[in-house]
Amino acid sequence: EPEVTQTPSHQVTQMGQEVILRCVPISNHLYFYWYRQILGQKVEFLVSFYNNEISEKSEIFDDQFSVERPDGSNFTLKIRSTKLEDSAMYFCASRLLGDRRETQYFGPGTRLLVL
Amino acid sequence: GDSVTQMEGPVTLSEEAFLTINCTYTATGYPSLFWYVQYPGEGLQLLLKATKADDKGSNKGFEATYRKETTSFHLEKGSVQVSDSAVYFCALDPNNNDMRFGAGTRLTVKP
């Protein structure tokens, strides 16, 4: 069964460093998402992406964050200058269509630790 | 705004016990409702979903019915197993973009 994959599974970085989290969505899906889950808290929406542009973003997704689909398969989340509070599990998701009846399929997550 | 509230737990049950995890939602439109499960060390997996009122989602012995009159989508299973130990998230999709998740309920099933 097709699945969303994410790399790396874990990343440790120093405050102020840039990180890039990578995702490979399911191949025929058209809509892509990033979410994060701070330890012990709920999963929060960051951004949605369709047709090579951001379609919606949350208040969390400030100027430090950016997303890109650099080729036909990867979908990346960049954090320009990490802060301690960026430590979280980051989930990528993809969906075939932009219909709320369609399931969003989630990757296994990247656990980011900012020291 | 649109949101879900779920029973926070943790919930500890013995094997073969009946499980209910409550989830209620607030929405202005007609969202789709989902239950996701997160097993230890893994990502979020769709457990079941319902896309309109009175729909029942079911999978692996779990069920949930989309009840518009009570704005609820409670998760139930008649007989839990040790392998069901995980964190369960209720979620809604209000607008084709961002999903709204509940806080998650940790279930531990003891043999």
Short mmCIF file of C-alpha atoms in Angstrom, two decimals:
data_model
loop_
_atom_site.label_atom_id
_atom_site.label_comp_id
_atom_site.label_asym_id
_atom_site.label_seq_id
_atom_site.Cartn_x
_atom_site.Cartn_y
_atom_site.Cartn_z
CA GLU A 1 0.00 0.00 0.00
CA PRO A 2 1.39 3.43 -0.89
CA GLU A 3 2.50 5.48 2.07
CA VAL A 4 3.91 8.86 2.95
CA THR A 5 7.55 8.75 3.97
CA GLN A 6 9.58 11.29 5.92
CA THR A 7 13.27 11.82 6.53
CA PRO A 8 15.05 12.03 8.82
CA SER A 9 13.18 10.23 11.57
CA HIS A 10 15.07 12.24 14.19
CA GLN A 11 17.04 15.46 13.99
CA VAL A 12 18.95 17.33 16.66
CA THR A 13 20.06 20.86 15.92
CA GLN A 14 21.42 23.92 17.64
CA MET A 15 19.25 26.97 18.16
CA GLY A 16 19.58 29.35 15.26
CA GLN A 17 20.44 26.67 12.72
CA GLU A 18 18.41 25.95 9.64
CA VAL A 19 16.73 22.59 9.23
CA ILE A 20 15.00 21.00 6.29
CA LEU A 21 12.50 18.25 6.86
CA ARG A 22 11.72 16.06 3.91
CA CYS A 23 8.60 14.24 2.87
CA VAL A 24 7.66 12.06 -0.06
CA PRO A 25 3.88 12.15 -0.43
CA ILE A 26 1.86 9.40 -2.06
CA SER A 27 2.66 9.65 -5.74
CA ASN A 28 -0.69 10.60 -7.27
CA HIS A 29 -1.75 12.92 -4.46
CA LEU A 30 -2.20 16.59 -5.19
CA TYR A 31 -2.57 18.20 -1.75
CA PHE A 32 0.18 18.30 0.84
CA TYR A 33 0.28 19.35 4.46
CA TRP A 34 2.58 19.86 7.40
CA TYR A 35 1.49 19.48 11.00
CA ARG A 36 3.40 19.52 14.24
CA GLN A 37 2.90 17.97 17.64
CA ILE A 38 4.75 19.44 20.57
CA LEU A 39 5.38 16.74 23.16
CA GLY A 40 2.23 16.03 25.14
CA GLN A 41 0.11 18.45 23.13
CA LYS A 42 -2.33 18.15 20.27
CA VAL A 43 -1.47 17.90 16.60
CA GLU A 44 -1.53 21.38 15.04
CA PHE A 45 -1.89 22.38 11.41
CA LEU A 46 0.96 24.38 9.92
CA VAL A 47 0.39 24.70 6.20
CA SER A 48 -1.33 23.24 3.16
CA PHE A 49 0.10 23.25 -0.35
CA TYR A 50 -1.49 22.72 -3.74
CA ASN A 51 -0.44 23.43 -7.29
CA ASN A 52 2.97 24.66 -6.16
CA GLU A 53 1.70 27.25 -3.77
CA ILE A 54 0.53 27.60 -0.21
CA SER A 55 -3.23 27.39 0.00
CA GLU A 56 -3.59 27.96 3.72
CA LYS A 57 -1.33 28.48 6.70
CA SER A 58 -1.78 28.82 10.43
CA GLU A 59 -0.52 31.50 12.78
CA ILE A 60 2.33 29.17 13.71
CA PHE A 61 3.66 29.25 10.16
CA ASP A 62 5.52 32.53 10.38
CA ASP A 63 8.36 33.90 8.27
CA GLN A 64 10.78 31.38 9.75
CA PHE A 65 8.98 28.60 7.94
CA SER A 66 8.81 27.83 4.26
CA VAL A 67 7.68 24.91 2.13
CA GLU A 68 8.77 23.78 -1.26
CA ARG A 69 8.13 21.05 -3.74
CA PRO A 70 11.50 21.08 -5.46
CA ASP A 71 10.79 18.18 -7.78
CA GLY A 72 7.97 15.81 -8.62
CA SER A 73 8.28 13.75 -5.48
CA ASN A 74 9.65 15.68 -2.49
CA PHE A 75 7.84 18.14 -0.28
CA THR A 76 10.02 19.99 2.20
CA LEU A 77 9.56 22.12 5.29
CA LYS A 78 12.38 24.53 6.07
CA ILE A 79 12.83 26.27 9.39
CA ARG A 80 15.28 29.10 8.80
CA SER A 81 16.52 29.82 12.30
CA THR A 82 15.32 27.26 14.79
CA LYS A 83 14.14 28.17 18.25
CA LEU A 84 13.86 25.99 21.31
CA GLU A 85 10.09 26.01 20.98
CA ASP A 86 10.32 24.46 17.51
CA SER A 87 11.14 21.16 19.17
CA ALA A 88 8.30 18.88 18.18
CA MET A 89 7.25 15.98 16.01
CA TYR A 90 6.56 17.19 12.48
CA PHE A 91 4.12 15.25 10.36
CA CYS A 92 3.69 15.46 6.63
CA ALA A 93 0.39 14.42 5.07
CA SER A 94 -1.00 14.13 1.58
CA ARG A 95 -4.41 13.78 0.06
CA LEU A 96 -5.55 12.85 -3.40
CA LEU A 97 -8.16 15.56 -3.74
CA GLY A 98 -9.01 18.72 -1.86
CA ASP A 99 -12.26 17.33 -0.59
CA ARG A 100 -12.86 17.01 3.14
CA ARG A 101 -14.35 13.56 2.55
CA GLU A 102 -10.96 12.38 1.35
CA THR A 103 -8.54 11.00 3.88
CA GLN A 104 -5.30 12.75 4.69
CA TYR A 105 -2.53 10.14 4.91
CA PHE A 106 0.20 10.90 7.39
CA GLY A 107 3.85 10.05 7.39
CA PRO A 108 5.66 8.60 10.42
CA GLY A 109 6.96 12.00 11.47
CA THR A 110 10.31 13.67 12.09
CA ARG A 111 11.19 14.31 15.70
CA LEU A 112 13.07 17.62 15.88
CA LEU A 113 15.01 18.58 18.98
CA VAL A 114 16.43 22.10 19.19
CA LEU A 115 19.13 22.58 21.80
CA GLY B 1 -13.70 28.16 15.31
CA ASP B 2 -14.23 24.54 14.39
CA SER B 3 -12.75 22.17 16.94
CA VAL B 4 -12.97 18.79 18.62
CA THR B 5 -12.90 17.91 22.28
CA GLN B 6 -12.08 14.40 23.33
CA MET B 7 -11.81 12.53 26.58
CA GLU B 8 -8.23 12.99 27.66
CA GLY B 9 -7.49 9.88 29.65
CA PRO B 10 -5.25 8.04 30.12
CA VAL B 11 -7.53 5.05 29.90
CA THR B 12 -6.44 1.70 31.26
CA LEU B 13 -8.53 -1.38 30.55
CA SER B 14 -8.20 -5.11 30.89
CA GLU B 15 -8.16 -7.25 27.79
CA GLU B 16 -11.67 -7.94 26.41
CA ALA B 17 -13.15 -4.91 28.16
CA PHE B 18 -15.48 -2.51 26.35
CA LEU B 19 -13.94 0.74 25.17
CA THR B 20 -15.55 4.14 24.71
CA ILE B 21 -13.58 7.28 23.99
CA ASN B 22 -15.79 10.33 23.80
CA CYS B 23 -15.38 12.97 21.13
CA THR B 24 -17.57 16.00 20.54
CA TYR B 25 -17.13 18.63 17.90
CA THR B 26 -17.99 22.22 17.14
CA ALA B 27 -18.40 23.16 13.51
CA THR B 28 -20.25 25.75 11.49
CA GLY B 29 -20.61 23.61 8.39
CA TYR B 30 -20.62 19.91 7.64
CA PRO B 31 -17.21 18.54 8.46
CA SER B 32 -15.90 15.06 7.93
CA LEU B 33 -14.91 13.29 11.13
CA PHE B 34 -11.99 10.95 11.69
CA TRP B 35 -10.32 8.80 14.26
CA TYR B 36 -6.57 8.39 13.93
CA VAL B 37 -4.40 6.06 15.97
CA GLN B 38 -0.75 6.49 16.90
CA TYR B 39 1.03 3.33 18.01
CA PRO B 40 4.20 3.73 20.07
CA GLY B 41 7.01 5.15 17.96
CA GLU B 42 4.87 5.45 14.85
CA GLY B 43 2.98 8.12 12.94
CA LEU B 44 -0.72 8.81 12.65
CA GLN B 45 -2.78 6.11 10.98
CA LEU B 46 -6.36 6.52 9.90
CA LEU B 47 -8.55 4.22 11.92
CA LEU B 48 -11.97 5.16 10.56
CA LYS B 49 -13.95 8.08 9.22
CA ALA B 50 -17.46 9.34 8.54
CA THR B 51 -18.28 12.04 6.07
CA LYS B 52 -21.91 12.85 6.81
CA ALA B 53 -24.47 12.65 9.56
CA ASP B 54 -25.57 9.16 10.64
CA ASP B 55 -22.63 7.54 8.84
CA LYS B 56 -20.90 4.85 10.83
CA GLY B 57 -17.19 4.33 10.33
CA SER B 58 -15.73 0.98 11.28
CA ASN B 59 -12.39 -0.78 11.15
CA LYS B 60 -10.60 -3.50 13.13
CA GLY B 61 -13.57 -3.85 15.46
CA PHE B 62 -13.72 -0.12 16.22
CA GLU B 63 -16.83 1.88 15.38
CA ALA B 64 -17.94 5.48 15.55
CA THR B 65 -21.19 7.08 14.42
CA TYR B 66 -21.43 10.67 13.22
CA ARG B 67 -24.25 12.13 15.31
CA LYS B 68 -25.24 15.61 14.28
CA GLU B 69 -27.90 15.99 16.99
CA THR B 70 -25.36 15.50 19.76
CA THR B 71 -22.34 16.73 17.72
CA SER B 72 -20.48 13.59 18.71
CA PHE B 73 -18.29 10.91 17.18
CA HIS B 74 -17.54 8.56 20.04
CA LEU B 75 -15.14 5.68 19.43
CA GLU B 76 -16.19 2.23 20.65
CA LYS B 77 -14.85 -1.28 20.62
CA GLY B 78 -16.56 -4.23 22.17
CA SER B 79 -13.49 -6.17 23.25
CA VAL B 80 -10.08 -4.54 23.36
CA GLN B 81 -6.77 -6.34 22.95
CA VAL B 82 -3.31 -5.58 24.25
CA SER B 83 -2.34 -4.63 20.69
CA ASP B 84 -4.89 -1.79 20.78
CA SER B 85 -2.69 0.10 23.22
CA ALA B 86 -2.00 3.41 21.52
CA VAL B 87 -2.98 7.07 21.46
CA TYR B 88 -6.28 7.79 19.73
CA PHE B 89 -7.02 11.15 18.12
CA CYS B 90 -10.41 12.44 17.08
CA ALA B 91 -10.21 14.92 14.22
CA LEU B 92 -12.41 16.93 11.92
CA ASP B 93 -11.87 18.40 8.50
CA PRO B 94 -14.03 21.50 8.20
CA ASN B 95 -12.91 23.14 5.03
CA ASN B 96 -10.78 20.94 2.77
CA ASN B 97 -7.57 22.24 4.23
CA ASP B 98 -6.48 21.99 7.80
CA MET B 99 -7.57 19.17 10.05
CA ARG B 100 -8.38 19.93 13.66
CA PHE B 101 -7.26 17.33 16.16
CA GLY B 102 -8.31 16.57 19.68
CA ALA B 103 -5.73 16.29 22.43
CA GLY B 104 -5.45 12.52 22.10
CA THR B 105 -6.40 9.74 24.49
CA ARG B 106 -3.80 7.25 25.60
CA LEU B 107 -5.20 3.74 25.92
CA THR B 108 -3.35 1.01 27.74
CA VAL B 109 -4.76 -2.49 27.64
CA LYS B 110 -3.44 -4.91 30.24
CA PRO B 111 -3.48 -8.69 29.72
#
